[in-house]
Amino acid sequence: MSFYEMKELLKRKLRDKELGIALERSKKSYLAKRRRCLRKYSYIKELAKEVRSIKERVLSKLDEFVKQAIDSLEENKVQVHLARTAEAAREIVGDIVGSQKLVVKAKSITTDEIGLRSFLLEKGNEVWETDLGELIVQWLGSKPMHFITPAINIRRERVAELIRENIGVEVDPDDIPGMTRAVRRFLRGKFIEADFGVTGANVLSADTGSLFLVTNEGNGRLVTSLPEVHIAVVGVEKIVPTLGDAFKVCDVIMKYAGYEAVAYLSAITGPSKTGDIEKTIVYGAHGPKKVHVILLDNGRMEASKDPILREALYCLRCGSCQYLCPVFDLVGGYWGGDAYVGGIGVLWNAITGRIREAMIQSFFCLGCGKCKEVCPMNIKTPEVIREIRARWIREKFG
Amino acid sequence: MDLSSIVALIRRNEQEKFNPLGIDGKSFSEWAKGLEIAKGGEVVFYTGGLYQIAPHIDLLVSAMKMVPETMPKEIVRIGERFSLPIGRIVGKKKQDRFNKIVRRIFLLVRDRIPDIGYLWDEESYSGALYYDIGMDFLFREHAERIVEAMRRNGVRTVITIDPHTHHILKDIFPKYTKADFEIKYYMELLDMSIPLEGYVVHDPCYLVRWSGLLDVFRRVISRVGEPDESGITANCCGGPIESIFPEMAESLAKKRIEELVAVSRKIVTACPICLVNLWRVCEKYEAQVQDVAEVLEVGL
Ligand code: SF4
């Protein structure tokens, strides 16, 4: 999309009343939850600072931590693949899955980054997003509009329509529990039948090789335990040194996403196993027999060496900056990239090789600095965006 | 108007008039008419021309909205209009209001520093827009010229009067030039605390976030109403995006005004960009937007 086309799109979105109402509802509810969390758990700001310094340490020698994580994962009998590009990552997953299979997914922005769902569908698989918001996005054929709330732009009335169109169940638009029930029933069988469960990870501890998933719906648990094979696509920036550090990161993510504690905090260390018969280890007792971890670079290693772009690698995907950005408040995730929306999305576009897109999107940032203020990692998004513009203008206009 | 025409226009205006809008800089000092202020000196009053330019930005925005975006040639002609002397494009009343704000701030400052100087025709726009857009080459040249002018005039301390100019001079100039002046925001000099019951405050992003002067601002005004998102997390008025996307700037201003009028229809702020952008939409809400310098009666 050109700058001009983007501006036209956003102009239309400024006039979109439905969108305005949906965004307003979400922001209000988030703000109340966030304020409550930050007030009640006053230690969290300090913990967030500590997490930033942990991540600073990792990113200053990312190569070493990647190596350590790979060793730990392999020791846990996890099959590790290092993917330098999005295409490479897609191919790896494609080779594992093959075709004519049933795949259930938990919400993962990293898999959106590499366009995994459509890739697996094209290969002739049946693929289901199991996070309710992400399923709505799948039905709409659009992109996720927020890190935490991917269907933030959709009002309940539209969700009722989608459920009718896609699973043929009539639901009252005011009956949100009824909608949730309908989807639960629909997905139940898919979980049981699925050959593969695909997820991302919120954190990966290098010492124990444990993958952490922060979820509320419980779909993350089902996706990682029912199918025989679990495939996790994890950005290398998600690595932290220790298991203890990983818990700290999860705590910060939860609180800044507006949850005191999420319903399901999962730590997965290798495939399911039992040694209950004569101490002989057998893999795949009740959970997956096999776990694959695809460690994704796709520009991250290079960014970790760029003092400006490195900022974005601290991002925990808590969504605070999106909920509270004044531009996002008006146009939602229509501003930003395909997987990474809003101001932080501009940075992630730049990191993942979509420089042109990043440049164009950068001009819709106000530089007001609010995102930096509300970000637990205090990411200098506006400064990085300015620098992205400056680099582009230097290139284009001398 | 596409990006390359904006860049081309800004570049030309900088070359011809040393500011992005091509305004005749001589009119920057109109506020000082009749005042005897020494040229230069150790401590100078630095307007950066932002209060003076602000009413023009308003006009540029209305013009840009009228011109179909597919006609860049027309835009260049609008650019030409902006090379006209100041008085002929902006309504006199509007210009007077902004000049008066600068004059008031000056009088407040002179109360504290009686021998404060001013650069007169050697003062210029700070270059903030070049920096924000990312036109680093223009910004550096521009900043170096300003630093030279200050050196020539024996300046050691600079008193700024708007948050954009303040942030640029204080935090950005040292990164691009050899500037080593002391930069102070005028409010830091004021030892007053004016109770503003019945008002609601709009905190400018560049004052409370980028310059970290929230405490100073609240010391100068007290007992003022606060909107839901205030202080360090205040929402932006939309002003920064007006030269690129006026419709967005307007929607942002409306959104912010709605938050503000939920507390009071009497809005006070401290930035020419906020003032212009909120002012443009305030009528519909029967609200009134004032600069803090317009409500600080004491000491004049
Ligand atoms: S940039 Fe900061 S606020 Fe935004 S999602 Fe990432 S961690 Fe959260």
XYZ file of C-alpha atoms and ligand atoms in Angstrom:
706
model
C 0.000 0.000 0.000
C 1.323 3.443 -0.856
C 1.325 6.321 1.599
C -1.601 7.806 -0.277
C -3.643 4.579 -0.271
C -2.935 4.074 3.406
C -4.105 7.582 4.151
C -7.311 6.986 2.193
C -7.936 3.765 4.122
C -7.383 5.496 7.447
C -9.612 8.382 6.369
C -12.423 5.891 5.792
C -11.737 4.289 9.149
C -11.952 7.659 10.883
C -15.546 7.815 9.688
C -16.354 4.191 10.591
C -18.791 4.478 13.498
C -18.915 0.718 14.184
C -15.170 0.634 14.557
C -15.246 3.655 16.847
C -17.754 1.995 19.174
C -15.854 -1.314 19.284
C -12.551 0.413 20.037
C -14.100 2.614 22.682
C -15.632 -0.381 24.487
C -12.341 -2.270 24.556
C -10.226 0.662 25.640
C -12.546 1.579 28.506
C -12.601 -1.925 29.869
C -8.840 -2.332 29.456
C -8.033 0.975 31.135
C -10.074 0.078 34.214
C -8.399 -3.335 34.477
C -4.944 -1.915 33.921
C -5.358 0.785 36.547
C -6.567 -1.783 39.042
C -3.609 -4.081 38.355
C -1.009 -1.345 38.621
C -2.544 -0.028 41.824
C -3.003 -3.371 43.539
C 0.391 -4.807 42.556
C 2.640 -1.855 43.147
C 5.814 -3.935 42.743
C 5.074 -4.494 39.077
C 6.722 -1.316 37.779
C 9.975 -2.282 39.450
C 9.684 -5.824 38.153
C 9.140 -4.463 34.641
C 12.405 -2.521 34.954
C 14.155 -5.683 36.045
C 12.742 -7.563 33.070
C 14.032 -4.867 30.756
C 17.526 -5.273 32.134
C 17.289 -9.062 31.838
C 16.342 -8.673 28.196
C 19.078 -6.098 27.618
C 21.562 -8.645 28.866
C 20.212 -11.352 26.552
C 20.119 -9.143 23.477
C 23.681 -7.975 23.939
C 24.809 -11.556 23.318
C 21.862 -13.153 21.664
C 23.988 -15.731 19.800
C 25.141 -17.273 23.046
C 21.676 -17.470 24.537
C 20.283 -19.015 21.355
C 22.973 -21.690 21.599
C 22.200 -22.368 25.234
C 18.472 -22.571 24.545
C 19.042 -25.017 21.687
C 21.188 -27.248 23.914
C 18.597 -27.262 26.692
C 15.720 -27.950 24.324
C 17.591 -30.826 22.702
C 18.395 -32.275 26.071
C 14.640 -32.312 26.680
C 14.169 -34.369 23.477
C 12.716 -31.404 21.630
C 13.524 -31.197 17.913
C 14.972 -27.757 17.327
C 15.073 -25.953 13.990
C 16.692 -22.581 13.473
C 14.942 -20.597 10.741
C 16.737 -17.558 9.337
C 13.770 -16.290 7.341
C 9.979 -16.434 7.332
C 10.050 -18.646 4.234
C 12.460 -21.070 5.875
C 10.227 -21.281 8.948
C 7.150 -21.941 6.818
C 8.947 -24.683 4.896
C 10.108 -26.366 8.084
C 6.593 -26.450 9.511
C 5.224 -27.459 6.113
C 7.597 -30.430 5.981
C 6.628 -31.549 9.465
C 2.900 -31.266 8.820
C 2.635 -32.382 5.207
C -0.866 -32.245 3.758
C -4.381 -33.576 4.420
C -3.856 -33.082 8.160
C -5.898 -31.372 10.836
C -4.043 -28.554 12.602
C -5.259 -26.588 15.620
C -3.537 -23.326 16.501
C -3.273 -21.167 19.573
C -3.001 -17.415 19.001
C 0.528 -16.502 17.983
C 1.651 -13.270 16.377
C 4.886 -14.941 15.375
C 2.994 -17.465 13.237
C 1.059 -14.539 11.745
C 4.390 -12.874 10.975
C 5.389 -15.840 8.804
C 1.903 -16.294 7.336
C 1.708 -19.848 8.608
C -2.039 -20.408 8.600
C -2.562 -19.608 4.947
C 0.571 -21.548 4.009
C -0.705 -24.707 5.727
C -4.148 -24.233 4.215
C -2.652 -23.923 0.742
C -0.835 -27.190 1.290
C -4.218 -28.840 1.658
C -4.550 -29.011 5.428
C -7.508 -28.134 7.622
C -6.352 -25.412 10.008
C -8.276 -23.868 12.886
C -7.455 -20.922 15.055
C -8.768 -21.830 18.491
C -8.450 -18.487 20.256
C -11.897 -16.957 19.894
C -10.621 -13.590 18.701
C -8.227 -15.154 16.239
C -10.962 -17.491 14.975
C -13.082 -14.419 14.235
C -10.111 -13.001 12.329
C -9.816 -16.291 10.411
C -13.500 -16.207 9.498
C -13.235 -12.607 8.382
C -10.127 -13.333 6.340
C -8.582 -10.188 7.801
C -5.545 -9.554 9.949
C -5.282 -9.533 13.758
C -6.023 -6.018 14.965
C -4.394 -6.142 18.392
C -1.782 -8.257 20.220
C -4.165 -9.368 22.963
C -7.563 -8.745 21.398
C -7.190 -9.663 17.708
C -10.850 -8.960 16.924
C -10.884 -5.641 18.795
C -12.535 -3.944 15.805
C -15.518 -6.294 15.712
C -18.750 -5.647 17.597
C -20.711 -8.493 19.150
C -23.471 -8.087 16.552
C -21.019 -8.968 13.789
C -19.673 -11.936 15.775
C -23.198 -13.360 16.007
C -23.462 -13.111 12.205
C -20.122 -14.830 11.722
C -21.150 -17.703 13.963
C -24.362 -18.125 12.009
C -22.514 -18.045 8.675
C -19.673 -20.357 9.695
C -21.139 -22.911 12.079
C -24.798 -22.487 11.288
C -25.845 -21.759 14.858
C -28.318 -18.961 15.608
C -27.132 -16.807 18.513
C -28.594 -13.679 20.046
C -26.092 -10.791 19.586
C -26.603 -9.840 23.236
C -25.842 -13.357 24.403
C -22.039 -13.340 24.471
C -21.878 -16.472 26.681
C -24.095 -18.210 24.119
C -21.659 -17.292 21.333
C -18.751 -18.621 23.343
C -20.638 -21.867 23.959
C -21.330 -22.325 20.267
C -17.649 -21.934 19.422
C -16.624 -24.256 22.248
C -18.884 -26.963 20.885
C -17.626 -26.436 17.369
C -13.934 -26.607 18.287
C -14.188 -29.448 20.787
C -14.082 -32.129 18.116
C -11.237 -30.391 16.286
C -9.033 -30.511 19.372
C -9.630 -34.230 19.778
C -9.093 -35.067 16.137
C -6.140 -32.763 15.478
C -2.843 -34.209 14.263
C -0.822 -31.145 15.095
C -0.998 -28.361 17.647
C 0.733 -25.126 16.644
C 1.607 -22.345 19.083
C 4.046 -19.543 19.656
C 5.537 -18.879 23.094
C 5.601 -15.851 25.319
C 8.962 -16.740 26.805
C 11.620 -19.421 26.509
C 14.034 -20.065 29.373
C 17.537 -20.883 28.145
C 18.602 -22.894 31.194
C 15.729 -25.378 31.285
C 14.484 -25.020 27.722
C 10.928 -24.369 28.909
C 8.314 -22.749 26.707
C 5.855 -20.466 28.473
C 2.341 -19.763 27.274
C 0.199 -17.092 28.864
C -3.463 -17.758 28.037
C -6.952 -17.345 29.388
C -9.255 -19.429 27.247
C -7.616 -22.773 27.933
C -7.187 -23.439 24.225
C -3.433 -23.187 24.686
C -3.553 -26.146 27.050
C -5.617 -28.239 24.658
C -3.516 -27.376 21.606
C -0.319 -28.334 23.404
C -1.589 -31.511 25.034
C -4.153 -33.286 22.860
C -2.443 -33.672 19.462
C 0.443 -36.108 19.061
C 2.769 -33.396 17.828
C 3.274 -29.895 19.196
C 4.997 -27.321 16.997
C 6.053 -24.025 18.568
C 7.313 -21.096 16.488
C 9.364 -18.877 18.768
C 11.144 -15.633 17.974
C 14.709 -15.750 19.292
C 14.114 -12.510 21.214
C 11.786 -14.437 23.541
C 14.714 -16.179 25.212
C 15.569 -15.269 28.818
C 18.395 -16.796 30.878
C 16.513 -18.710 33.566
C 13.222 -20.283 34.523
C 12.908 -17.692 37.277
C 13.364 -14.875 34.741
C 10.642 -16.425 32.600
C 8.147 -16.243 35.453
C 9.011 -12.584 35.922
C 8.338 -11.870 32.251
C 4.990 -13.679 32.447
C 3.971 -11.694 35.507
C 4.727 -8.416 33.737
C 2.874 -9.481 30.586
C -0.228 -10.447 32.572
C -0.413 -7.325 34.669
C 0.143 -4.933 31.768
C -2.380 -6.817 29.667
C -4.824 -6.064 32.466
C -4.969 -9.469 34.169
C -3.987 -9.999 37.778
C -3.148 -13.575 36.808
C -4.262 -15.383 33.690
C -6.305 -18.547 33.937
C -3.623 -20.733 32.404
C 0.059 -20.142 32.706
C 1.746 -23.117 31.025
C 5.384 -24.106 31.122
C 6.216 -26.855 28.658
C 9.526 -28.644 28.953
C 9.743 -31.323 26.297
C 7.277 -33.976 25.152
C 4.949 -35.908 27.414
C 6.630 -38.905 29.009
C 6.224 -41.644 31.593
C 8.650 -43.946 33.362
C 6.053 -45.710 35.406
C 6.637 -49.184 34.002
C 10.025 -50.409 35.139
C 11.427 -46.900 34.907
C 11.530 -47.203 31.133
C 10.928 -43.799 29.595
C 8.172 -43.762 27.002
C 7.286 -40.561 25.129
C 3.714 -39.497 24.469
C 1.922 -40.713 27.596
C -1.115 -38.442 27.417
C 0.383 -35.419 25.724
C 2.425 -35.041 22.540
C 4.977 -37.615 21.583
C 6.975 -35.039 19.731
C 7.680 -31.365 20.271
C 9.258 -29.219 17.576
C 10.558 -25.747 18.300
C 11.246 -23.474 15.370
C 13.477 -20.672 16.550
C 12.818 -17.766 14.249
C 15.393 -15.154 13.340
C 13.785 -13.237 10.431
C 15.770 -10.050 11.079
C 15.961 -10.318 14.853
C 19.661 -11.180 15.095
C 20.574 -8.228 12.907
C 18.241 -5.929 14.838
C 19.854 -6.983 18.103
C 23.054 -5.400 16.803
C 21.344 -2.189 15.648
C 21.249 0.194 18.618
C 18.060 1.806 17.288
C 16.009 -1.187 16.141
C 17.054 -3.294 19.116
C 14.452 -1.424 21.173
C 11.649 -3.335 19.507
C 13.078 -6.670 20.606
C 12.242 -5.819 24.217
C 8.544 -5.943 23.347
C 6.508 -8.401 25.427
C 3.378 -8.052 23.240
C 1.317 -6.940 26.211
C -0.784 -4.666 24.010
C -0.680 -1.643 26.357
C 0.702 0.692 23.732
C -1.975 -0.326 21.244
C -4.898 0.090 23.626
C -3.701 3.499 24.737
C -2.312 5.074 21.555
C -4.495 8.001 20.416
C -4.147 7.024 16.744
C -4.954 3.382 17.470
C -7.926 4.634 19.447
C -9.360 6.057 16.207
C -8.344 3.595 13.501
C -7.340 0.462 15.427
C -5.004 -2.021 13.826
C -5.674 -0.713 10.327
C -2.584 1.344 11.105
C 0.530 -0.841 11.172
C 1.633 -4.057 9.544
C -0.130 -7.336 8.816
C 0.878 -9.091 12.018
C 2.245 -6.269 14.124
C -0.138 -3.338 14.338
C 0.113 0.161 15.791
C 3.304 2.069 16.504
C 5.258 -0.938 17.746
C 4.142 -2.630 14.538
C 6.056 -0.046 12.523
C 9.212 -1.151 14.320
C 8.482 -4.820 13.781
C 7.846 -4.264 10.104
C 11.266 -2.722 9.867
C 12.876 -5.627 11.709
C 11.181 -8.339 9.686
C 12.261 -6.900 6.373
C 9.185 -4.889 5.442
C 11.111 -1.655 5.335
C 8.954 0.098 2.759
C 5.798 -0.680 4.712
C 7.449 0.522 7.904
C 8.460 3.803 6.274
C 4.968 4.482 5.025
C 3.307 3.576 8.313
C 5.814 5.651 10.260
C 4.249 8.875 9.049
C 1.021 8.171 10.908
C 2.726 8.280 14.292
C 2.137 11.497 16.231
C 5.364 11.193 18.158
C 3.312 12.067 21.231
C 5.253 9.609 23.371
C 2.294 8.104 25.190
C 3.158 4.542 24.134
C 6.584 4.822 25.703
C 5.034 6.030 28.928
C 2.576 3.138 29.208
C 4.969 0.439 27.977
C 6.339 -1.827 30.725
C 9.622 -1.993 28.809
C 9.632 1.755 28.223
C 10.321 1.115 24.547
C 11.293 4.288 22.731
C 8.870 3.636 19.892
C 8.507 7.281 18.760
C 12.260 7.807 18.639
C 12.752 4.621 16.653
C 9.947 5.607 14.295
C 11.565 8.993 13.766
C 14.827 7.281 12.985
C 13.107 4.968 10.513
C 11.712 8.023 8.727
C 15.085 9.728 8.798
C 16.781 6.694 7.270
C 14.187 6.563 4.536
C 14.301 10.262 3.719
C 18.084 10.127 3.647
C 17.841 7.341 1.116
C 15.107 8.914 -1.004
C 15.834 12.611 -0.925
C 19.492 12.692 0.022
C -0.478 16.134 -1.338
C 2.038 13.328 -1.426
C 5.124 13.052 0.634
C 7.613 14.137 -1.977
C 5.728 17.382 -2.593
C 5.616 18.083 1.137
C 9.352 17.467 1.360
C 10.020 19.606 -1.718
C 7.863 22.434 -0.401
C 9.489 22.400 3.016
C 12.939 22.352 1.469
C 12.213 25.345 -0.718
C 10.706 27.307 2.129
C 13.732 26.584 4.301
C 16.066 27.779 1.584
C 14.132 30.957 0.955
C 12.807 31.950 4.359
C 14.616 29.747 6.868
C 11.386 28.168 8.116
C 9.214 25.321 6.810
C 6.172 27.403 5.925
C 7.997 30.099 4.014
C 6.771 32.818 6.327
C 8.631 36.092 6.357
C 10.625 35.851 9.585
C 10.678 39.616 10.118
C 7.172 39.431 11.485
C 8.291 37.078 14.270
C 9.232 40.052 16.420
C 5.973 41.950 15.951
C 4.958 41.027 19.524
C 7.844 43.137 20.841
C 6.703 46.378 19.227
C 7.291 49.298 21.571
C 9.336 47.275 24.041
C 12.964 48.103 24.632
C 14.864 44.854 24.688
C 18.620 44.600 24.289
C 19.881 42.608 21.328
C 21.525 39.400 22.542
C 23.291 39.118 25.892
C 23.988 36.319 28.338
C 20.340 35.433 28.863
C 17.976 35.622 25.920
C 14.268 35.183 25.435
C 13.811 32.695 22.606
C 10.391 32.342 20.954
C 11.445 30.022 18.147
C 8.611 31.663 16.257
C 6.222 28.841 17.082
C 3.473 30.959 18.614
C 3.845 33.290 15.649
C 3.729 30.502 13.065
C 0.927 28.526 14.744
C -1.993 30.503 13.285
C -0.518 29.931 9.823
C -0.378 26.190 10.331
C -4.082 26.392 10.983
C -4.591 28.082 7.634
C -2.290 25.730 5.784
C -4.357 22.867 7.131
C -7.663 24.318 5.966
C -6.118 24.931 2.559
C -4.764 21.414 2.308
C -8.140 19.933 3.102
C -9.746 21.793 0.208
C -7.251 20.759 -2.399
C -7.777 17.354 -3.990
C -4.774 15.255 -3.155
C -4.266 14.196 -6.707
C -3.291 17.701 -7.768
C 0.194 18.347 -6.466
C 0.660 21.320 -8.808
C -2.104 23.177 -7.042
C -0.380 22.489 -3.776
C 2.814 24.110 -4.914
C 0.789 27.194 -5.651
C -0.575 27.113 -2.124
C 3.009 26.951 -1.016
C 3.633 30.142 -2.948
C 0.838 31.863 -1.089
C 2.685 31.106 2.086
C 5.639 33.128 1.026
C 3.532 36.252 1.422
C 4.153 38.557 4.367
C 2.423 37.431 7.507
C -0.273 40.072 7.888
C -1.804 39.379 4.513
C -2.693 35.768 5.019
C -3.810 35.388 8.582
C -6.650 37.372 10.059
C -5.251 40.207 12.099
C -7.247 39.296 15.181
C -5.883 35.802 15.278
C -2.308 36.942 14.793
C -2.770 39.561 17.509
C -3.921 36.942 19.962
C -0.797 34.858 19.470
C 1.484 37.889 19.557
C -0.147 38.917 22.804
C 0.602 35.531 24.362
C 4.280 35.928 23.519
C 4.283 39.461 24.902
C 2.688 38.337 28.144
C 5.203 35.552 28.601
C 7.984 38.024 27.934
C 6.698 40.438 30.564
C 6.452 37.630 33.102
C 10.023 36.628 32.371
C 11.378 40.168 32.403
C 9.891 40.566 35.876
C 12.415 37.927 37.010
C 15.296 38.805 34.699
C 15.153 42.565 34.074
C 18.078 42.674 31.642
C 16.930 39.770 29.473
C 17.873 40.074 25.823
C 16.328 38.988 22.539
C 17.881 38.093 19.217
C 15.417 40.156 17.188
C 15.909 39.477 13.475
C 18.566 36.891 14.264
C 16.083 34.650 16.035
C 14.554 31.867 13.992
C 12.346 28.829 14.002
C 13.891 25.908 15.949
C 13.737 23.365 13.119
C 11.542 20.988 15.163
C 9.494 19.992 12.129
C 12.571 18.987 10.135
C 13.659 16.836 13.011
C 10.229 15.244 13.502
C 9.792 14.389 9.839
C 13.301 12.973 9.757
C 14.911 15.574 7.487
C 18.138 15.359 9.427
C 20.270 17.098 6.797
C 18.062 20.206 6.881
C 17.789 20.057 10.641
C 21.526 19.939 11.231
C 22.229 22.880 8.921
C 19.418 24.830 10.464
C 20.510 24.081 14.022
C 24.112 25.012 13.287
C 23.024 28.391 11.979
C 21.045 29.011 15.156
C 23.949 28.017 17.371
C 26.220 30.389 15.425
C 23.753 33.238 15.870
C 23.653 32.593 19.605
C 27.441 32.534 19.864
C 27.679 35.767 17.883
C 25.345 37.375 20.368
C 27.158 36.161 23.479
C 24.317 33.917 24.645
C 24.829 31.499 27.550
C 21.283 30.880 28.764
C 18.193 30.535 26.610
C 14.672 30.991 27.950
C 12.194 29.073 25.822
C 8.465 29.691 25.739
C 6.904 26.684 24.023
C 7.478 22.985 24.737
C 8.460 21.978 21.183
C 11.220 24.556 20.880
C 12.278 23.757 24.429
C 12.687 20.032 23.798
C 14.522 20.568 20.522
C 16.942 23.128 21.957
C 17.519 21.301 25.201
C 17.598 17.658 24.180
C 18.204 17.486 20.433
C 20.541 20.386 19.593
C 23.391 18.907 21.659
C 23.143 15.701 19.613
C 23.471 17.496 16.272
C 25.594 20.544 17.069
C 28.158 21.728 19.580
C 25.500 23.661 21.488
C 26.264 23.911 25.199
C 23.833 26.586 26.303
C 21.700 26.358 29.394
C 18.099 25.924 28.271
C 15.280 26.870 30.618
C 11.551 26.831 30.133
C 9.946 30.103 31.185
C 7.725 28.393 33.746
C 10.796 27.253 35.629
C 11.445 30.927 36.448
C 7.983 31.671 37.757
C 7.514 31.457 41.530
C 3.767 31.858 41.350
C 0.972 29.373 41.815
C -2.273 30.414 40.237
C -5.409 28.564 41.354
C -7.484 27.751 38.292
C -10.727 26.431 39.717
C -13.297 25.808 37.050
C -10.680 25.118 34.391
C -9.575 21.800 32.980
C -5.976 21.318 31.889
C -4.749 19.799 28.647
C -1.149 18.695 29.183
C 0.966 19.154 26.039
C 2.918 15.979 25.145
C 6.099 17.945 24.654
C 5.785 19.647 28.009
C 4.934 16.746 30.289
C 6.464 13.780 28.489
C 9.322 14.901 26.258
C 10.456 17.739 28.521
C 9.423 16.195 31.841
C 8.002 19.474 33.124
C 4.708 18.249 34.578
C 5.649 19.261 38.125
C 6.714 22.707 36.986
C 3.438 23.141 35.122
C 1.378 22.074 38.133
C 3.348 24.366 40.394
C 2.436 27.340 38.209
C -1.214 26.376 37.993
C -2.980 24.678 40.869
C -6.428 23.396 41.717
C -7.118 22.855 38.053
C -9.497 20.133 36.834
C -7.911 17.023 35.340
C -9.443 14.923 32.557
C -9.504 11.131 32.775
C -6.147 10.791 31.014
C -3.977 13.583 32.348
C -0.383 14.425 33.210
C 2.134 11.892 32.055
C -0.451 9.831 30.139
C -2.439 12.734 28.690
C -3.800 12.164 25.216
C -2.345 14.142 22.347
C -4.309 16.984 20.731
C -3.415 15.668 17.277
C -1.443 18.761 16.324
C 1.769 16.973 15.323
C 0.097 15.220 12.406
C -1.758 18.210 10.998
C 0.707 19.019 8.239
C 0.505 15.470 6.894
C -3.014 14.323 7.733
C -5.361 17.163 8.745
C -8.434 14.908 8.983
C -6.679 12.731 11.533
C -5.563 15.808 13.468
C -9.155 16.992 13.587
C -10.524 13.661 14.802
C -7.867 13.506 17.491
C -8.683 17.036 18.605
C -12.365 16.180 18.854
C -11.665 13.079 20.879
C -9.452 15.039 23.251
C -11.924 17.906 23.593
C -14.626 15.400 24.511
C -12.454 14.109 27.341
C -11.751 17.659 28.465
C -15.286 19.065 28.364
C -16.429 16.150 30.508
C -14.677 18.135 33.251
C -15.035 21.751 32.132
C -15.629 23.878 29.064
C -12.823 26.182 30.095
C -9.662 24.556 28.833
C -6.165 25.712 29.600
C -3.007 24.503 27.907
C 0.558 25.678 27.344
C 1.563 25.090 23.745
C 0.766 26.926 20.519
C 0.226 23.695 18.583
C -2.270 22.367 21.141
C -3.915 25.754 21.222
C -4.454 25.898 17.465
C -5.516 22.302 17.061
C -7.983 22.272 19.944
C -9.222 25.730 19.121
C -10.172 24.671 15.599
C -12.783 22.238 16.922
C -13.790 23.761 20.256
C -16.698 25.850 19.000
C -18.872 22.809 18.409
C -18.449 21.865 22.048
C -19.082 25.411 23.263
C -15.683 25.211 24.832
C -12.994 27.809 25.098
C -9.291 27.067 24.874
C -6.729 29.381 26.401
C -3.015 29.414 26.749
C -1.784 29.498 30.306
C -0.160 32.853 29.558
C -3.612 34.255 28.881
C -4.912 33.292 32.309
C -1.854 34.237 34.354
C -2.893 37.777 35.206
C -0.624 38.188 38.179
C 2.698 39.956 37.850
C 1.815 41.943 34.746
S 5.792 -2.037 22.927
Fe 5.605 -2.134 25.160
S 3.444 -1.633 25.556
Fe 3.593 -2.174 23.380
S 3.090 -4.345 23.306
Fe 5.329 -4.190 23.451
S 5.784 -4.316 25.650
Fe 3.586 -3.886 25.470
